[in-house]
Coordinates of C-alpha atoms in Angstrom, one line a residue:
Chain A
M30 CA -47.1 58.9 9.9
D31 CA -44.7 57.7 12.3
R32 CA -40.9 57.2 11.0
T33 CA -40.3 54.2 9.2
V34 CA -37.1 51.9 9.2
A35 CA -36.1 53.4 6.0
D36 CA -36.5 57.0 7.7
T37 CA -34.6 56.0 10.6
I38 CA -31.8 54.6 8.5
R39 CA -31.6 57.7 6.4
E40 CA -31.5 60.0 9.5
L41 CA -28.8 58.3 11.3
T42 CA -26.8 58.0 8.1
R43 CA -27.1 61.7 7.8
R44 CA -26.3 62.6 11.5
H45 CA -23.2 60.2 11.1
I46 CA -21.8 62.3 8.0
A47 CA -22.5 65.5 9.7
D48 CA -21.3 64.8 13.1
H49 CA -18.7 62.2 13.0
N50 CA -17.0 62.8 9.8
G51 CA -18.7 59.2 8.8
V52 CA -19.1 58.2 5.2
V53 CA -21.7 56.1 3.2
V54 CA -20.1 53.8 0.3
G55 CA -21.6 51.7 -2.1
Q56 CA -22.9 51.1 -5.6
C57 CA -25.8 53.2 -7.4
L58 CA -26.5 54.8 -4.1
S59 CA -27.9 57.9 -5.8
A60 CA -29.9 55.7 -8.4
V61 CA -33.6 55.3 -8.3
G62 CA -34.4 56.6 -4.7
W63 CA -31.3 56.6 -2.7
V64 CA -31.6 52.7 -2.0
Q65 CA -35.2 52.8 -0.8
N66 CA -34.9 55.9 0.7
T67 CA -32.3 54.8 3.2
V68 CA -29.6 57.2 2.1
P69 CA -29.5 60.9 2.3
A70 CA -30.0 62.6 -0.9
Q71 CA -26.7 64.4 -0.8
T72 CA -23.1 64.3 -2.1
E73 CA -21.1 65.2 1.0
G74 CA -20.1 61.8 2.8
V75 CA -21.9 59.7 0.2
V76 CA -19.2 57.9 -1.9
E77 CA -20.5 56.3 -5.1
L78 CA -18.1 53.3 -5.8
P79 CA -17.5 51.9 -9.3
M80 CA -18.8 48.6 -10.0
T81 CA -16.1 46.4 -8.0
D82 CA -17.4 44.3 -5.4
I83 CA -14.3 42.6 -3.9
A84 CA -12.4 45.8 -4.3
G85 CA -15.4 47.8 -3.1
S86 CA -15.4 46.4 0.3
G87 CA -11.6 46.5 0.6
F88 CA -12.2 50.6 0.1
A89 CA -14.5 50.5 2.9
V90 CA -11.7 48.5 4.9
G91 CA -9.3 51.2 4.2
L92 CA -11.7 54.0 5.2
A93 CA -12.2 52.3 8.4
L94 CA -8.5 52.2 9.0
A95 CA -8.3 55.8 8.0
G96 CA -10.9 56.6 11.1
R97 CA -14.0 57.4 9.0
R98 CA -16.6 54.8 10.3
P99 CA -17.9 53.8 7.1
V100 CA -21.2 52.3 6.2
L101 CA -20.8 50.0 3.1
V102 CA -24.1 49.4 1.5
I103 CA -24.7 46.1 -0.1
R104 CA -27.8 46.7 -2.1
F105 CA -28.5 42.9 -2.7
Q106 CA -27.0 40.3 0.0
S107 CA -26.3 38.3 -3.0
F108 CA -23.5 40.6 -3.7
L109 CA -21.9 39.5 -0.2
W110 CA -20.6 36.5 -1.6
L111 CA -18.2 38.7 -3.6
N112 CA -17.6 41.3 -0.7
A113 CA -17.1 38.7 1.7
S114 CA -13.3 38.4 1.9
P115 CA -12.3 42.0 3.1
I116 CA -14.9 41.8 5.6
V117 CA -14.1 38.7 7.1
N118 CA -10.6 38.2 6.3
Y119 CA -9.4 41.9 7.2
A120 CA -12.2 43.9 9.3
A121 CA -13.7 41.0 11.3
K122 CA -10.0 39.7 12.0
S123 CA -8.5 43.1 12.4
K124 CA -8.3 43.2 16.1
E125 CA -7.3 39.8 16.6
M126 CA -4.7 39.7 14.1
F127 CA -3.1 43.0 14.2
G128 CA -4.4 44.4 17.4
Y129 CA -6.2 47.4 15.8
P130 CA -9.8 48.1 15.3
C131 CA -11.5 48.3 11.7
P132 CA -15.0 49.6 12.5
L133 CA -17.1 49.0 9.5
L134 CA -20.8 48.9 9.3
V135 CA -22.1 46.9 6.4
R136 CA -25.8 47.4 5.6
A137 CA -26.7 44.1 3.9
I138 CA -30.2 44.3 2.3
A139 CA -32.0 41.3 1.4
S140 CA -34.9 40.9 -0.8
E141 CA -37.2 38.2 -2.2
G142 CA -40.0 37.9 -4.7
G143 CA -40.9 40.2 -7.4
G144 CA -38.8 38.3 -9.7
T145 CA -35.5 38.7 -7.8
G146 CA -34.7 34.9 -8.8
P147 CA -32.1 32.3 -7.9
V148 CA -29.2 34.6 -6.9
H149 CA -30.7 38.0 -5.7
S150 CA -33.0 36.5 -3.3
H151 CA -32.6 36.2 0.1
A152 CA -30.3 36.9 3.2
Y153 CA -27.1 35.3 3.8
H154 CA -26.2 36.2 7.5
S155 CA -25.7 32.7 8.3
M156 CA -22.5 32.3 6.7
F157 CA -21.1 35.5 8.3
M158 CA -22.4 34.1 11.7
H159 CA -19.8 31.5 11.0
M160 CA -16.8 33.8 11.2
P161 CA -15.3 35.1 14.4
G162 CA -14.9 38.6 15.1
L163 CA -18.0 39.6 13.3
P164 CA -21.3 40.4 15.4
V165 CA -24.5 39.9 13.1
C166 CA -27.8 41.4 13.7
A167 CA -31.3 41.7 12.0
P168 CA -33.2 44.9 13.1
M169 CA -36.3 45.2 11.5
T170 CA -37.9 48.1 13.7
P171 CA -37.0 51.9 14.1
G172 CA -35.9 51.5 17.6
E173 CA -34.0 48.4 16.8
Y174 CA -31.9 50.1 14.1
E175 CA -31.3 52.9 16.4
Q176 CA -30.0 50.6 19.0
V177 CA -27.6 48.8 16.4
W178 CA -26.2 52.1 15.3
E179 CA -25.5 53.2 18.8
R180 CA -23.7 49.9 19.1
Y181 CA -21.8 50.3 16.0
L182 CA -20.6 53.9 17.4
S183 CA -20.0 53.0 21.0
H184 CA -17.8 49.8 20.1
D185 CA -14.9 49.3 17.7
D186 CA -15.8 46.0 15.7
P187 CA -17.3 45.9 12.3
L188 CA -21.0 44.8 12.2
L189 CA -22.9 42.9 9.5
V190 CA -26.4 44.2 9.6
S191 CA -28.7 41.9 7.8
E192 CA -31.6 44.2 6.5
H193 CA -34.6 43.2 4.8
R194 CA -36.7 45.2 2.3
A195 CA -39.9 44.1 4.0
S196 CA -38.9 46.2 7.1
Y197 CA -38.2 49.4 5.2
K198 CA -42.0 50.8 5.6
N199 CA -42.4 49.3 8.9
N200 CA -43.0 52.1 11.6
R201 CA -43.7 49.9 14.5
E202 CA -42.0 48.3 17.1
L203 CA -42.5 44.5 17.6
P204 CA -42.8 43.4 21.3
D205 CA -42.5 39.9 22.4
I206 CA -45.7 38.0 23.3
V207 CA -45.6 35.8 26.3
R208 CA -48.5 34.1 28.0
D209 CA -49.1 32.0 30.8
D210 CA -51.3 29.6 28.9
A211 CA -48.6 29.4 25.9
V212 CA -47.7 25.7 24.8
V213 CA -45.0 26.5 22.5
T214 CA -42.3 29.4 22.0
L215 CA -41.7 30.8 18.8
Y216 CA -38.2 32.7 17.9
A217 CA -38.3 34.4 15.2
V218 CA -35.5 36.4 13.0
G219 CA -35.5 38.9 10.3
P220 CA -38.7 39.1 7.8
A221 CA -40.0 35.8 9.5
R222 CA -40.9 37.9 12.5
F223 CA -43.8 39.4 10.5
T224 CA -44.8 36.2 9.4
A225 CA -44.5 34.9 12.8
E226 CA -46.9 37.4 14.3
Q227 CA -49.4 36.4 11.7
A228 CA -49.1 32.5 12.7
V229 CA -49.3 33.4 16.2
A230 CA -52.6 35.1 15.7
D231 CA -54.0 32.4 13.3
L232 CA -52.8 29.6 15.8
A233 CA -54.6 31.6 18.8
D234 CA -58.0 31.8 16.7
R235 CA -57.4 27.7 16.5
G236 CA -57.0 27.7 20.2
I237 CA -53.2 27.2 20.2
V238 CA -51.3 29.9 22.3
C239 CA -47.8 30.5 21.4
N240 CA -45.0 32.7 22.8
L241 CA -43.4 34.8 20.3
I242 CA -39.8 36.1 21.1
H243 CA -38.2 38.6 18.7
L244 CA -34.6 37.7 17.9
V245 CA -32.3 40.8 16.8
W246 CA -29.0 40.1 17.7
L247 CA -27.8 36.7 16.1
K248 CA -24.2 37.0 16.9
P249 CA -23.1 37.2 19.6
F250 CA -26.2 35.3 20.7
A251 CA -26.7 35.8 24.4
P252 CA -30.4 35.3 25.2
S253 CA -31.5 37.0 28.2
P254 CA -33.6 35.5 31.0
A255 CA -36.7 37.1 29.5
Q256 CA -36.1 35.3 26.3
L257 CA -35.4 32.0 27.9
D258 CA -37.9 31.8 30.5
P259 CA -40.9 31.3 28.0
L260 CA -39.3 28.2 26.6
R261 CA -38.4 26.8 29.8
A262 CA -42.2 27.2 30.5
T263 CA -43.5 25.9 27.4
G264 CA -40.9 23.0 27.0
R265 CA -41.2 23.3 23.4
G266 CA -39.6 25.9 20.9
L267 CA -39.3 26.6 17.0
V268 CA -36.8 29.0 15.7
V269 CA -37.8 30.3 12.1
D270 CA -35.6 32.4 9.9
A271 CA -35.7 33.3 6.2
T272 CA -32.4 31.5 5.4
Y273 CA -31.6 27.9 4.6
E274 CA -31.7 25.6 7.4
T275 CA -28.2 23.6 7.0
C276 CA -25.6 25.4 8.9
G277 CA -27.9 28.2 9.0
A278 CA -29.0 30.8 11.6
A279 CA -32.1 29.1 12.7
R280 CA -30.5 25.6 13.4
S281 CA -27.5 27.6 15.4
L282 CA -29.9 29.6 17.4
A283 CA -32.1 26.6 18.2
Y284 CA -29.1 24.6 19.4
D285 CA -28.0 27.5 21.6
L286 CA -31.4 27.8 23.1
S287 CA -31.8 24.3 23.6
Q288 CA -28.3 24.0 25.3
A289 CA -29.4 27.0 27.7
T290 CA -32.7 25.3 28.6
G291 CA -32.5 21.6 28.1
R292 CA -35.8 22.2 26.2
M293 CA -36.1 20.9 22.6
V294 CA -35.9 23.3 20.2
A295 CA -36.7 23.0 16.4
A296 CA -35.5 25.0 13.4
M297 CA -37.4 26.1 10.3
G298 CA -36.0 28.1 7.3
L299 CA -36.4 28.3 3.5
E300 CA -37.2 25.3 1.5
E301 CA -33.9 23.5 0.2
R302 CA -34.1 24.7 -3.2
S303 CA -33.0 27.9 -5.3
P304 CA -36.0 30.3 -5.7
G305 CA -36.8 31.1 -9.2
A306 CA -38.1 34.3 -10.7
S307 CA -41.4 33.5 -11.8
P308 CA -43.9 33.4 -8.7
H309 CA -44.7 30.0 -8.9
L310 CA -40.9 28.9 -8.4
D311 CA -40.3 31.4 -5.6
N312 CA -39.0 30.4 -2.4
L313 CA -40.2 33.0 0.1
T314 CA -39.8 33.8 4.0
P315 CA -41.7 31.0 5.9
S316 CA -45.4 32.0 5.6
A317 CA -47.4 32.1 8.3
E318 CA -49.2 29.1 7.1
R319 CA -46.0 27.1 7.1
I320 CA -45.0 28.0 10.3
A321 CA -48.6 27.5 11.8
A322 CA -48.4 24.1 10.3
R323 CA -44.8 23.4 11.7
I324 CA -45.8 24.5 15.1
E325 CA -49.0 22.1 14.8
A326 CA -46.8 19.0 13.8
L327 CA -44.4 19.7 16.8
L328 CA -47.5 19.8 19.1
R329 CA -48.7 16.4 18.0
Chain B
M23 CA 2.1 34.5 -26.6
S24 CA 4.3 37.5 -26.1
D25 CA 6.8 37.5 -23.4
P26 CA 6.4 40.2 -20.8
S27 CA 9.3 39.2 -19.1
S28 CA 11.8 39.8 -21.9
P29 CA 13.7 42.1 -22.9
D30 CA 12.7 44.2 -19.9
R31 CA 14.2 41.9 -17.3
T32 CA 17.6 43.6 -17.3
P33 CA 19.3 45.2 -14.2
D34 CA 19.6 48.7 -16.4
L35 CA 15.9 48.9 -17.3
G36 CA 15.3 52.6 -17.0
A37 CA 18.7 53.6 -16.1
I38 CA 19.4 57.3 -15.9
A39 CA 23.0 58.0 -16.0
G40 CA 24.9 59.6 -13.0
L41 CA 22.0 59.3 -10.8
A42 CA 23.9 57.7 -7.8
E43 CA 26.9 60.0 -8.4
A44 CA 24.8 63.0 -8.2
E45 CA 23.3 62.0 -4.8
A46 CA 24.9 63.2 -1.7
A47 CA 27.1 60.6 0.1
S48 CA 25.2 60.6 3.2
Q49 CA 22.0 59.9 1.2
S50 CA 23.7 57.0 -0.7
L51 CA 25.2 55.5 2.5
E52 CA 21.7 55.7 4.1
L53 CA 20.2 54.2 1.2
F54 CA 22.6 51.1 1.5
R55 CA 22.3 51.0 5.2
R56 CA 18.5 50.3 4.8
M57 CA 19.3 47.6 2.5
A58 CA 22.0 46.1 4.5
V59 CA 19.8 45.9 7.6
A60 CA 17.2 44.1 5.7
R61 CA 19.2 41.6 4.0
A62 CA 20.9 40.7 7.5
F63 CA 17.5 40.5 8.8
D64 CA 16.3 38.2 6.4
E65 CA 19.4 36.1 6.2
H66 CA 19.2 35.9 10.2
V67 CA 15.4 34.9 9.7
R68 CA 16.4 32.0 7.3
R69 CA 19.1 30.8 9.7
A70 CA 16.6 31.0 12.5
Q71 CA 13.9 28.9 10.7
M72 CA 16.7 26.2 9.7
A73 CA 17.5 26.0 13.5
G74 CA 13.9 25.7 14.5
E75 CA 14.0 28.8 16.3
V76 CA 11.3 30.4 13.7
R77 CA 8.4 28.2 13.5
T78 CA 5.9 30.3 11.6
L79 CA 5.9 30.6 7.7
V80 CA 8.5 33.1 6.3
Y81 CA 8.6 35.0 3.1
L82 CA 12.3 36.2 2.5
G83 CA 12.9 39.1 0.4
V84 CA 16.7 38.6 -0.1
G85 CA 17.5 40.0 -3.4
Q86 CA 14.7 42.5 -3.4
E87 CA 15.6 44.8 -0.5
A88 CA 16.6 47.8 -2.7
V89 CA 12.9 48.2 -3.5
A90 CA 12.2 49.1 -0.3
A91 CA 15.3 51.1 0.6
G92 CA 14.7 53.3 -2.4
L93 CA 11.1 53.5 -1.8
S94 CA 11.4 54.7 1.9
M95 CA 13.9 57.4 0.8
G96 CA 11.3 59.2 -1.1
A97 CA 8.0 58.5 0.5
E98 CA 8.7 59.0 4.2
G99 CA 5.6 59.9 6.2
S100 CA 3.4 57.9 4.0
W101 CA 1.1 55.1 5.0
V102 CA 2.6 51.9 3.8
L103 CA 0.8 48.8 3.1
G104 CA 2.7 45.9 1.8
Q105 CA 2.1 42.2 1.6
H106 CA 3.6 38.9 2.8
R107 CA 7.3 39.3 1.6
G108 CA 7.5 42.7 3.7
H109 CA 10.2 42.7 6.2
A110 CA 12.5 45.1 4.1
L111 CA 9.5 47.4 3.7
Y112 CA 8.7 47.6 7.3
L113 CA 12.5 47.9 8.5
S114 CA 13.2 50.6 5.8
F115 CA 10.1 52.5 6.7
G116 CA 11.1 52.6 10.3
G117 CA 9.1 49.8 11.7
R118 CA 10.6 48.7 15.1
I119 CA 12.8 45.6 14.9
E120 CA 12.1 44.0 18.1
R121 CA 8.6 43.9 17.3
V122 CA 8.9 42.0 14.2
I123 CA 11.3 39.6 15.7
D124 CA 9.0 38.8 18.7
E125 CA 6.4 38.2 15.9
L126 CA 8.5 35.6 14.3
L127 CA 9.2 34.2 17.6
G128 CA 5.7 33.9 18.5
M129 CA 5.7 36.0 21.4
P130 CA 2.9 38.0 22.9
S131 CA 5.0 41.3 22.3
G132 CA 5.2 40.6 18.6
C133 CA 3.5 43.3 16.5
C134 CA 0.5 40.9 16.1
G135 CA 1.2 38.9 19.2
G136 CA 2.5 35.8 17.3
M137 CA -0.8 35.5 15.4
G138 CA 0.6 35.8 11.9
G139 CA 4.1 35.3 11.4
S140 CA 5.6 37.0 8.5
P141 CA 2.5 38.5 6.5
P142 CA 0.7 40.7 8.9
I143 CA 3.6 42.5 10.5
H144 CA 2.8 46.2 11.1
D145 CA 3.8 49.3 12.9
F146 CA 0.5 51.2 12.9
E147 CA 1.6 53.9 15.0
R148 CA 4.3 54.4 12.5
G149 CA 2.1 54.2 9.5
I150 CA 2.8 50.7 8.3
V151 CA -0.3 48.7 8.1
G152 CA -0.9 45.1 8.4
H153 CA -1.5 42.5 5.6
N154 CA -4.0 39.7 6.0
G155 CA -2.1 37.3 3.9
L156 CA -4.3 37.3 0.8
I157 CA -2.0 38.6 -1.9
G158 CA -3.2 42.1 -3.3
D159 CA -5.8 42.3 -0.6
Q160 CA -3.7 45.4 0.6
V161 CA -4.3 47.4 -2.7
P162 CA -7.8 48.2 -2.3
V163 CA -7.6 48.8 1.3
A164 CA -4.6 51.3 0.6
V165 CA -7.1 53.1 -2.0
G166 CA -9.8 53.2 0.9
M167 CA -6.9 54.8 3.2
A168 CA -6.4 57.2 0.2
M169 CA -10.0 58.0 0.0
G170 CA -10.1 58.8 3.7
G171 CA -8.7 62.0 3.7
T172 CA -5.9 61.7 6.0
N173 CA -3.7 64.4 4.7
R174 CA -1.1 61.7 4.3
P175 CA -0.1 60.0 1.1
V176 CA -0.2 56.2 0.7
V177 CA 2.2 53.8 -0.8
T178 CA 1.2 50.3 -1.5
V179 CA 3.5 47.4 -2.5
F180 CA 2.6 44.1 -3.9
G181 CA 4.1 41.5 -6.3
D182 CA 3.7 40.7 -10.0
G183 CA 1.4 38.0 -9.2
A184 CA -0.9 40.2 -7.1
A185 CA -0.8 42.7 -10.0
E186 CA -3.3 40.2 -11.7
E187 CA -5.8 40.1 -9.1
D188 CA -9.2 41.5 -10.4
Y189 CA -9.5 43.9 -7.0
V190 CA -5.9 45.3 -7.8
L191 CA -6.6 46.2 -11.2
T192 CA -9.8 47.8 -10.3
S193 CA -8.1 49.6 -7.6
L194 CA -5.6 51.2 -10.0
G195 CA -8.6 52.3 -12.2
T196 CA -10.5 53.8 -9.1
A197 CA -7.2 55.7 -7.9
A198 CA -7.0 56.9 -11.2
S199 CA -10.5 57.9 -11.7
R200 CA -10.4 59.7 -8.4
R201 CA -7.0 61.1 -8.6
L202 CA -6.1 59.6 -5.3
P203 CA -2.9 60.5 -3.4
I204 CA -1.5 56.8 -3.8
L205 CA 1.6 55.1 -5.2
F206 CA 1.4 51.7 -6.4
V207 CA 4.6 49.8 -6.6
C208 CA 4.9 46.4 -7.9
E209 CA 8.0 44.4 -7.0
D210 CA 8.3 42.5 -10.1
N211 CA 10.1 39.4 -9.6
D212 CA 8.6 37.5 -12.4
L213 CA 7.6 34.8 -10.3
S214 CA 4.4 33.7 -9.0
V215 CA 5.4 31.3 -6.6
L216 CA 7.5 29.6 -9.3
T217 CA 5.4 30.4 -12.6
P218 CA 7.0 33.0 -14.6
T219 CA 4.9 36.1 -16.0
R220 CA 5.1 34.7 -19.6
D221 CA 2.9 31.6 -18.6
R222 CA 0.5 34.0 -16.8
R223 CA -0.2 37.0 -19.0
T224 CA 0.9 39.2 -22.0
W225 CA 0.1 42.6 -20.7
K226 CA 2.7 45.0 -18.6
L227 CA 1.4 46.7 -15.4
A228 CA 2.9 50.3 -16.5
E229 CA 1.2 49.9 -19.6
V230 CA -2.2 49.2 -18.0
A231 CA -1.6 51.8 -15.4
R232 CA -1.1 54.4 -18.5
G233 CA -4.2 53.2 -19.8
F234 CA -6.1 54.2 -16.6
G235 CA -4.8 57.4 -17.0
M236 CA -1.9 57.3 -14.6
E237 CA 1.8 58.1 -15.1
A238 CA 3.9 54.9 -14.6
V239 CA 7.3 53.7 -15.0
D240 CA 8.8 50.4 -15.6
I241 CA 12.4 50.1 -14.1
A242 CA 15.0 47.8 -12.5
D243 CA 15.8 47.8 -8.8
D244 CA 18.7 50.2 -8.7
P245 CA 17.8 51.9 -5.5
W246 CA 19.0 55.4 -6.6
L247 CA 16.6 54.9 -9.5
V248 CA 13.6 53.7 -7.2
A249 CA 14.3 56.6 -4.9
H250 CA 14.3 59.0 -8.0
W251 CA 11.0 58.1 -9.4
T252 CA 9.3 57.7 -5.9
T253 CA 10.4 61.2 -5.1
A254 CA 9.2 62.6 -8.4
L255 CA 6.1 60.7 -8.6
M256 CA 5.1 61.4 -5.0
D257 CA 4.1 64.9 -6.4
R258 CA 2.2 63.4 -9.3
L259 CA 0.0 61.0 -7.6
P260 CA -1.7 58.8 -8.2
A261 CA 1.0 56.8 -10.0
V262 CA 2.6 53.4 -10.7
I263 CA 6.4 52.1 -10.2
N264 CA 7.0 48.5 -11.9
V265 CA 10.2 47.6 -10.3
R266 CA 12.3 44.5 -11.8
T267 CA 13.8 42.6 -9.2
C268 CA 15.2 39.2 -8.4
R269 CA 14.0 37.0 -5.5
E270 CA 17.0 34.9 -4.4
Y271 CA 14.9 32.3 -2.0
W272 CA 11.9 30.4 -2.7
H273 CA 8.4 31.9 -2.4
V274 CA 8.1 30.6 1.0
G275 CA 10.4 29.2 3.2
T276 CA 14.3 28.9 3.0
G277 CA 15.1 27.0 -0.1
S278 CA 16.8 28.3 -3.1
D279 CA 16.8 27.5 -6.8
G280 CA 20.0 29.2 -7.5
P281 CA 21.2 32.7 -7.7
G282 CA 18.9 35.6 -9.5
E283 CA 19.4 36.9 -12.8
W284 CA 21.5 39.6 -11.2
N285 CA 22.6 40.5 -7.6
R286 CA 21.6 44.1 -7.0
Y287 CA 23.0 44.2 -3.3
E288 CA 26.6 43.3 -4.6
M289 CA 25.9 46.0 -7.8
V290 CA 25.2 48.6 -5.2
K291 CA 28.3 47.7 -3.1
S292 CA 30.6 47.9 -6.1
R293 CA 28.8 51.3 -7.1
L294 CA 29.6 52.7 -3.5
A295 CA 33.0 51.5 -3.9
A296 CA 33.4 53.0 -7.4
M297 CA 32.2 56.3 -5.6
G298 CA 34.9 56.2 -3.1
L299 CA 32.5 54.8 -0.4
G300 CA 33.9 51.4 -0.1
D301 CA 35.1 51.7 3.3
E302 CA 31.9 53.2 4.6
S303 CA 29.8 50.8 2.8
R304 CA 31.7 47.7 4.6
R305 CA 31.4 49.4 8.0
I306 CA 27.7 50.0 7.6
E307 CA 27.1 46.2 6.4
R308 CA 29.4 45.0 9.4
E309 CA 27.2 47.2 11.8
A310 CA 24.0 46.2 10.2
A311 CA 24.7 42.5 10.8
Q312 CA 26.2 43.1 14.3
M313 CA 22.8 45.1 15.2
V314 CA 20.5 42.5 13.7
E315 CA 22.5 39.6 15.5
A316 CA 22.3 41.6 18.6
R317 CA 18.8 42.3 18.6
W318 CA 17.7 38.6 17.7
T319 CA 20.1 37.4 20.7
E320 CA 18.3 39.9 23.1
R321 CA 14.9 38.8 22.0
L322 CA 15.7 35.1 22.1
Q323 CA 17.0 35.7 25.6
I324 CA 13.6 37.2 26.7
R325 CA 11.7 34.6 25.0
S326 CA 13.7 31.8 27.0
A327 CA 13.2 33.7 30.3
S328 CA 9.5 34.0 29.7

């Protein structure tokens, strides 16, 4: 079996500890499978934090200032609400405010379904995109994660990595789909990239040909010509992300894409309600069916 | 509700008889020099803001300068993380004065390029780390630095209000659990803006720290006493020093609600005089004021010329 995203994160972390005096910090790292097998099962360089969310990210900031290039594991993105302040008010502002860097990689893990319920479901990268000084990305493949890690080591910025448990067993790359006969260009983020793939296939079966562009870097967002030209060609686009739409990543990216091309780009995210723990009350990543229906509506 | 601000708020809390007299004269005079520089600096900042030369928020530490002076005598070479009322800490630990003046004047050559005014002043190359303006936020950051294994102890300074922040209390617990090389120092002026401690809590920081398993002392701001405990506790970290002190001006800005409960600066001068060091202390005070004045004049001229 090829290497999965979880394997990739674990191996990158192991090498970071061994080769760069790096350190990974977080709560309950060693418990129940070392964070879905993404943390190396070792004590060296692995720091179990007490259950103190606000101070915990402050500790990570201090480790960054001490030169340890820490990796802070946030086991549910819901904990980001508590951990946010040192990340955005110290690490992200450090270079602008103090003139010295505070390199910190935040592994923010999103999950959904399975009874995670109203608070522990979903990703919250949109709120971090709002703040200056903090690059935000959402890798979903082994190769993308390697690129993200290389970026962390070769720059001195903090970095918020919006992970999703749905990606951990993924062992394949996700190439863009661009076709000359496409009538709409779909841009997908995070776990919506997997459902978007299915939506594109389903629509193709119904005779609707779509481009699919995978977005990894959410901020700074600098779409390449290869990402913009398909939108120019189709004239219509849709950004889909598994976060809420209002002030969310999908609308922000759609605006930037529209500004860059002069084309109409719509946005799609979660339903505007809290998810429930029971399956019938959940609010999951936009499904292939929802995405396909939205594209069909755009084309009408 | 019990009153944690009484009867411990006395200028003699934790006093050790003969401590000042046992100190070498050169050390006592250096201690006072640091106090005099910090006081002259903040008094100048006050005048500069009233004159409109300084337009950022300023947090003056007049009345509290003995804490930083005493601390710096016993903890040189440490990483130092203070908070918004940090001019005295910065200067006592050797922060470059022109960089903080330039910061308050909003100049690009300021230690933060004019971005922050008083709170984030730093001299990272000299171990003085910046603060982001959220009270107590520096304490977990300091604990993280102590975790980092830099082979350098860490000193973090905060106020009695910041001591109530949840992340400060858990930082104490984490440092105690991991036996980290960090000294926590609370500049306890009994005020959170203008709300006294008795209206905010019943517990005492030193007792809480002991509950976490750390050594802790609760003392007044006699600078010889602060230096004594700093030196002693740096070999037994982690530890906490709660220092009762008096803030003479408002939380922010230049206003005053009258004199503090005691005037440590004048008490130190009187003690030096009683030790036969009156002439030297007056000379030090005069030279400190002249130095501060000269540096401000120089920096203002540079700003005007730019």
